[in-house]
Tab-separated table of C-alpha atoms in Angstrom:
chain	number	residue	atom	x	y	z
Q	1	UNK	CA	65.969	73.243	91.945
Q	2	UNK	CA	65.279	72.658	88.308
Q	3	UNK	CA	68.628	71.380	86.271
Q	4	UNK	CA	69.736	72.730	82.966
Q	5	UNK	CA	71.268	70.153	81.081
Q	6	UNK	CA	72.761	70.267	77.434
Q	7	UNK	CA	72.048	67.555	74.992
Q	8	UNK	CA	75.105	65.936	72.970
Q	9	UNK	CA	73.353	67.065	69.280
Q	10	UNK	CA	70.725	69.347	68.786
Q	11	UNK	CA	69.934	70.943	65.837
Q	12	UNK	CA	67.432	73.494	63.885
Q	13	UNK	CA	66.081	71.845	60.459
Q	14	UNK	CA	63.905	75.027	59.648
Q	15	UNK	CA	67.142	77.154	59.369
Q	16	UNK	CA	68.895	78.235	55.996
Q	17	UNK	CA	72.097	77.201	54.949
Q	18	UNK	CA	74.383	79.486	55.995
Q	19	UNK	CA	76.237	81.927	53.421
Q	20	UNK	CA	79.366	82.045	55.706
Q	21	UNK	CA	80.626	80.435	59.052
Q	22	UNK	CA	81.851	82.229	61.542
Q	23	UNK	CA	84.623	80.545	64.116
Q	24	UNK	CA	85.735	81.967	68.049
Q	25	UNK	CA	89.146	81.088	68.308
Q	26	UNK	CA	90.628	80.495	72.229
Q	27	UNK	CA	89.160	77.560	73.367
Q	28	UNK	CA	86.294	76.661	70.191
Q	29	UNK	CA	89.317	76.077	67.731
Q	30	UNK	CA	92.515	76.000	69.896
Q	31	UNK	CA	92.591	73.644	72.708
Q	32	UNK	CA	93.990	76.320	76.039
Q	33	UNK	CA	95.077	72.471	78.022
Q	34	UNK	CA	98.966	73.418	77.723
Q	35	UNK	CA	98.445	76.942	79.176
Q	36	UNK	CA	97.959	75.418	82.660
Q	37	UNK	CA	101.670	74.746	83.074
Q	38	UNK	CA	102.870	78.547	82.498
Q	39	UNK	CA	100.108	79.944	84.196
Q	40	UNK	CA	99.787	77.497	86.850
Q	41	UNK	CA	103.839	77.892	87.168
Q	42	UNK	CA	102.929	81.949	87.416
Q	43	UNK	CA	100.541	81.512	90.286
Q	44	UNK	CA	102.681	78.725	92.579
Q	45	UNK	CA	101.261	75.647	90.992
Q	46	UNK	CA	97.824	76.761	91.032
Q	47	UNK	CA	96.697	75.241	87.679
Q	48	UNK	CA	92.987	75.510	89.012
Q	49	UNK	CA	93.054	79.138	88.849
Q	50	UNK	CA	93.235	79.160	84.749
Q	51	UNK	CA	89.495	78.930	84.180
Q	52	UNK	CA	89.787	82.374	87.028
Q	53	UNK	CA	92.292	83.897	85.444
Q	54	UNK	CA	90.381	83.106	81.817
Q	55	UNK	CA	86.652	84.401	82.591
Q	56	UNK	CA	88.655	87.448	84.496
Q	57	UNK	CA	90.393	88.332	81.569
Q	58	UNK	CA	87.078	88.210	79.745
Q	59	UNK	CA	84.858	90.590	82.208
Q	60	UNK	CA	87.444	92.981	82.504
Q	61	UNK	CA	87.051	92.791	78.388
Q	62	UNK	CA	83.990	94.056	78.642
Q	63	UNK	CA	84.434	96.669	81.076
Q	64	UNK	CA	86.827	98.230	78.537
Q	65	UNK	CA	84.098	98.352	76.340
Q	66	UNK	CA	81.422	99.912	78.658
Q	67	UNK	CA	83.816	102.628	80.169
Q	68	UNK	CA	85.375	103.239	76.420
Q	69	UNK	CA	88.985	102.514	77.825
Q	70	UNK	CA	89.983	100.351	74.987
Q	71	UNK	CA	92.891	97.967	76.427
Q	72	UNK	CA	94.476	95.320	74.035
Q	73	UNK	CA	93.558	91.869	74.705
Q	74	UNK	CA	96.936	90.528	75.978
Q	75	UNK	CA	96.921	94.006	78.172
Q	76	UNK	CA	93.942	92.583	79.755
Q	77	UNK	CA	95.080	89.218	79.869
Q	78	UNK	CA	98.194	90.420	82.488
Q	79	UNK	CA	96.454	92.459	84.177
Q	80	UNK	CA	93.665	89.899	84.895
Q	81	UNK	CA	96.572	87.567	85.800
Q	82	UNK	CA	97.969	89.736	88.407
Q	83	UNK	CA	94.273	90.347	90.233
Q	84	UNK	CA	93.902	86.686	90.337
Q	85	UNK	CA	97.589	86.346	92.102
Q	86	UNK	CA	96.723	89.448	94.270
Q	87	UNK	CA	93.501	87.518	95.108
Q	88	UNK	CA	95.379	84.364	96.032
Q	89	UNK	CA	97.877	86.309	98.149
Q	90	UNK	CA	100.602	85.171	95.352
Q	91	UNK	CA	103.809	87.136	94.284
Q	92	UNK	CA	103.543	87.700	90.932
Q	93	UNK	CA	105.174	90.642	88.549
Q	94	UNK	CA	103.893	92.142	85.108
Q	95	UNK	CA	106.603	90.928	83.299
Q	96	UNK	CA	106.039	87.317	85.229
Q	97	UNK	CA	102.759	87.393	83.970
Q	98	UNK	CA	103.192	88.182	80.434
Q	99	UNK	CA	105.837	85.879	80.435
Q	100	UNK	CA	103.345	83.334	81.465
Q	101	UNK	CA	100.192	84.044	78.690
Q	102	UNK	CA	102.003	85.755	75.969
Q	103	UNK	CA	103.969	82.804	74.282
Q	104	UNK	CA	101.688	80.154	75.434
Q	105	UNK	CA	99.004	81.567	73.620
Q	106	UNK	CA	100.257	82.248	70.751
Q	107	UNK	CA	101.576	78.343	70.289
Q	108	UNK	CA	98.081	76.937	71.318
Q	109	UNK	CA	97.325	74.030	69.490
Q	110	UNK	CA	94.391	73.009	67.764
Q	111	UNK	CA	91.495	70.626	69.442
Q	112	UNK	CA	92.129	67.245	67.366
Q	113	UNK	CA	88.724	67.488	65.771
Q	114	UNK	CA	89.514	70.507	64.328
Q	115	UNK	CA	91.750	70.289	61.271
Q	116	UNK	CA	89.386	68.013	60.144
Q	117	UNK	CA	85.931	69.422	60.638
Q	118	UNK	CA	87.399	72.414	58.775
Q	119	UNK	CA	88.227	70.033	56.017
Q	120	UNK	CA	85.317	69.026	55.176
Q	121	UNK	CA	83.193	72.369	55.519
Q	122	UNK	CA	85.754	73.581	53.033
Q	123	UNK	CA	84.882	70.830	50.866
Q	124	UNK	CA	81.081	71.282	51.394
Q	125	UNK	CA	81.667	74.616	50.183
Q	126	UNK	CA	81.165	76.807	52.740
Q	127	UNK	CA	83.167	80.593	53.467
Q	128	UNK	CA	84.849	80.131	56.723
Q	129	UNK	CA	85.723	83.242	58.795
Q	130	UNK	CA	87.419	83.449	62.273
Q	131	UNK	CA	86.289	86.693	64.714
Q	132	UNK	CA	88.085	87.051	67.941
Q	133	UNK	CA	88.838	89.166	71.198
Q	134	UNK	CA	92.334	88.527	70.074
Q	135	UNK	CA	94.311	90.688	68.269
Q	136	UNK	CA	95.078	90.867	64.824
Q	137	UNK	CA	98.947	89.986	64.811
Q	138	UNK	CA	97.597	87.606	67.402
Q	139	UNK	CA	95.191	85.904	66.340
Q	140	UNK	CA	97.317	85.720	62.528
Q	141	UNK	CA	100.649	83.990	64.869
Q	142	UNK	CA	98.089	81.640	66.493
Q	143	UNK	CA	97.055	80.319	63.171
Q	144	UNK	CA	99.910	80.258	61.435
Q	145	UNK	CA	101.515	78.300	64.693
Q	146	UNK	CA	98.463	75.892	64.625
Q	147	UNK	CA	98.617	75.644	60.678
Q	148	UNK	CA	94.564	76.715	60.375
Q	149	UNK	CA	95.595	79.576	57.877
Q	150	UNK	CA	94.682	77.910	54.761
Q	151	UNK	CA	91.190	77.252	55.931
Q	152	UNK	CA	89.908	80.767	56.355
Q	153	UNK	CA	89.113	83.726	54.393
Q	154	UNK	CA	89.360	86.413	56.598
Q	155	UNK	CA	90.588	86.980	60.145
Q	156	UNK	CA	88.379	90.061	62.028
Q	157	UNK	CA	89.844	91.093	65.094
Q	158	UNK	CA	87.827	93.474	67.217
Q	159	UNK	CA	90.580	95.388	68.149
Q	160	UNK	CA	89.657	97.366	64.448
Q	161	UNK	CA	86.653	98.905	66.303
Q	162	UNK	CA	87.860	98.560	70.146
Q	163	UNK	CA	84.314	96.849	70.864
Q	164	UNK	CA	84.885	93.660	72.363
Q	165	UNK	CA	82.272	90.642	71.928
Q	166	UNK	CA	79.542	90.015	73.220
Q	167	UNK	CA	78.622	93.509	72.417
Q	168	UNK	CA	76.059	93.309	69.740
Q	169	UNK	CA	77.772	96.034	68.062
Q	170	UNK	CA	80.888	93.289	67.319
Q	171	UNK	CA	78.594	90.990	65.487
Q	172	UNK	CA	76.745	93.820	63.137
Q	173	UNK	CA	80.138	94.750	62.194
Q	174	UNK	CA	82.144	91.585	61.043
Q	175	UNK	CA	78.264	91.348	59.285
Q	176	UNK	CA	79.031	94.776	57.492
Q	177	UNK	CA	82.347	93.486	56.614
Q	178	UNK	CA	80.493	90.308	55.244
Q	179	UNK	CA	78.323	91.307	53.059
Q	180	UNK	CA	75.571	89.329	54.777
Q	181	UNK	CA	72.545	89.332	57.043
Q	182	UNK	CA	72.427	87.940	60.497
Q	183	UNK	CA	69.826	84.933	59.407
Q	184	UNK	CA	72.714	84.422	56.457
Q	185	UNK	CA	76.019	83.996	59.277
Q	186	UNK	CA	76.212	81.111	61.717
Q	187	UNK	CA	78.925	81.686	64.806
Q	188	UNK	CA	80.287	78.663	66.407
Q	189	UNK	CA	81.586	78.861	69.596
Q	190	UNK	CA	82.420	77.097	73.094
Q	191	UNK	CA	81.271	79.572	75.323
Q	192	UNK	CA	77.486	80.650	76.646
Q	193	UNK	CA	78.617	83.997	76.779
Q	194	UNK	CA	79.238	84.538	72.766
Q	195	UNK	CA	76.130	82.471	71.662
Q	196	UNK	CA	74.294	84.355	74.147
Q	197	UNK	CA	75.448	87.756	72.293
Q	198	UNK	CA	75.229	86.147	68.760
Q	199	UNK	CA	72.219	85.251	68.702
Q	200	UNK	CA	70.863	88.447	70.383
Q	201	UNK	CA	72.112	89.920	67.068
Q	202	UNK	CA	70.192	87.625	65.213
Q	203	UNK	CA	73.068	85.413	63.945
Q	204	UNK	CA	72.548	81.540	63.693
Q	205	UNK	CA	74.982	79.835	66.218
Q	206	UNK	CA	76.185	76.524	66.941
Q	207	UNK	CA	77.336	75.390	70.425
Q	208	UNK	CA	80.053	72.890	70.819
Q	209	UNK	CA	80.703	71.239	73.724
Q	210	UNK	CA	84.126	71.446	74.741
Q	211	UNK	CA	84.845	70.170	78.280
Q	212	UNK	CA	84.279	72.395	81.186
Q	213	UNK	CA	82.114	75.072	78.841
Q	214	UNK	CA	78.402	75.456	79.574
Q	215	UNK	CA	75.268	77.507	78.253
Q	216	UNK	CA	74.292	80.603	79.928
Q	217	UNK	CA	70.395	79.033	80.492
Q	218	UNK	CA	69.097	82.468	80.640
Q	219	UNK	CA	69.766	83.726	77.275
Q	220	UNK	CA	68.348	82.398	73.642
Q	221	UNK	CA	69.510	78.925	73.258
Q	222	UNK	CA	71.562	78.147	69.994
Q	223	UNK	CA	70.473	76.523	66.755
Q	224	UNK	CA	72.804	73.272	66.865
Q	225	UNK	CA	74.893	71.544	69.653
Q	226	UNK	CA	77.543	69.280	69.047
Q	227	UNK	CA	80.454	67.673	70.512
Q	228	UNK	CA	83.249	69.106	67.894
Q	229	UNK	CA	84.098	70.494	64.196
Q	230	UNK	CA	82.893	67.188	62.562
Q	231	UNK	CA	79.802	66.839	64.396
Q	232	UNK	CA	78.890	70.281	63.257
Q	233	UNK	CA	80.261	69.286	59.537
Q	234	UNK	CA	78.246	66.157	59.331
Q	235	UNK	CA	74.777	68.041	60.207
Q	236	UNK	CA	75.309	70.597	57.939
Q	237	UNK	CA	75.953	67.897	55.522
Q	238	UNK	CA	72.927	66.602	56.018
Q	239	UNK	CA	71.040	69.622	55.386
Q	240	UNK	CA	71.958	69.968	52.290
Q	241	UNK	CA	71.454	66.429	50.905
């Protein structure tokens, strides 16, 4: 059986220099570590069952989408919660649940590379844009909580058009909102699933390797791969010198 590994750095030197950057929030910016206590606590000190509970939260995401039953991200995040209890034969209430994601999440922290790889693609001078499952209100408490506000432009949540990423149709529109063709964007992210839609939409994308995140190996693979923020700061950097 053939093994798909991913290098530490990769990246494309053909590419342009992108007009804006793109960030994913949960997980590529904010480091989701402290939400195994509360939802560990929620499922009888089953702290194993957050990465479960996370990509449960996210294909349930998408079957909103599909069926056109727009639920709110935190909606989804409960409910998700409460299959994987029911799964695990453990008691568990709504209002248990969202006690256990809602404040948690919105006090994430960010990953300690983060602050300042933002830094210096500020100072590099490049637009920096955040687009999330998240809400709006959501995703604007997160920041503000993890003091990233001052280092974005815009916030897009794609609970304005009730189309949650991957679907293509996510990335076209932030790109309307932009001002900017797909070639001109590059989305960073620490999951397979959202390179895997970006690129399909003919965005640049950047990979970073946060612990426990892999590439999906069947879809396009992504323009650069690096460890964290600065990594992806430095090459960029270095395109332009």
């Amino acid at each position: 059986m053939a093994v798909f590994t991913v290098p530490q750095t990769l990246a494309n030197t053909s590419l342009p220099i992108p007009k804006v950057i793109i960030f994913d929030v949960n997980e590529t910016l904010l480091d989701l570590t402290s939400m195994r206590t509360s939802v560990g606590d929620a499922l009888g000190g089953r702290q194993d069952l957050l990465p479960l509970w996370f990509s449960t939260m996210l294909h349930y995401s998408l079957v909103a989408t599909t069926t056109g039953e727009y639920h709110d991200f935190g909606k989804i995040g409960v409910a998700a919660l409460m299959m994987v209890a029911d799964i695990n034969d453990i008691a568990l209430t709504p209002e248990q649940a969202k006690t256990a994601i809602v404040t948690p999440l919105l006090q994430l922290p960010p990953h300690g590379d983060v602050k300042e790889g933002l830094t210096a693609l500020k100072a590099q001078g490049f637009k920096l844009v955040s687009l999330t499952n998240s809400s709006n209100f959501g995703v604007k408490t997160q920041f503000e909580n993890a003091g990233l506000m001052s280092f974005f432009e815009a916030r897009y949540s794609v609970e304005d058009i009730e189309i949650y990423k991957p679907d293509l149709r996510s990335y076209a529109w932030a790109l309307e909102k932009l001002g900017v063709k797909p070639e001109e964007a590059l989305m960073v992210a620490a999951h397979g699933w959202d390179i895997a839609g970006a690129k399909a939409a003919g965005l640049q994308t950047a990979f970073i390797t946060r612990p426990g995140k892999a590439l999906y190996p069947l879809a396009q693979q992504p323009d650069y791969i690096v460890s964290d923020v600065n990594e992806l700061a430095a090459l960029l950097n270095s395109k332009t010198q």
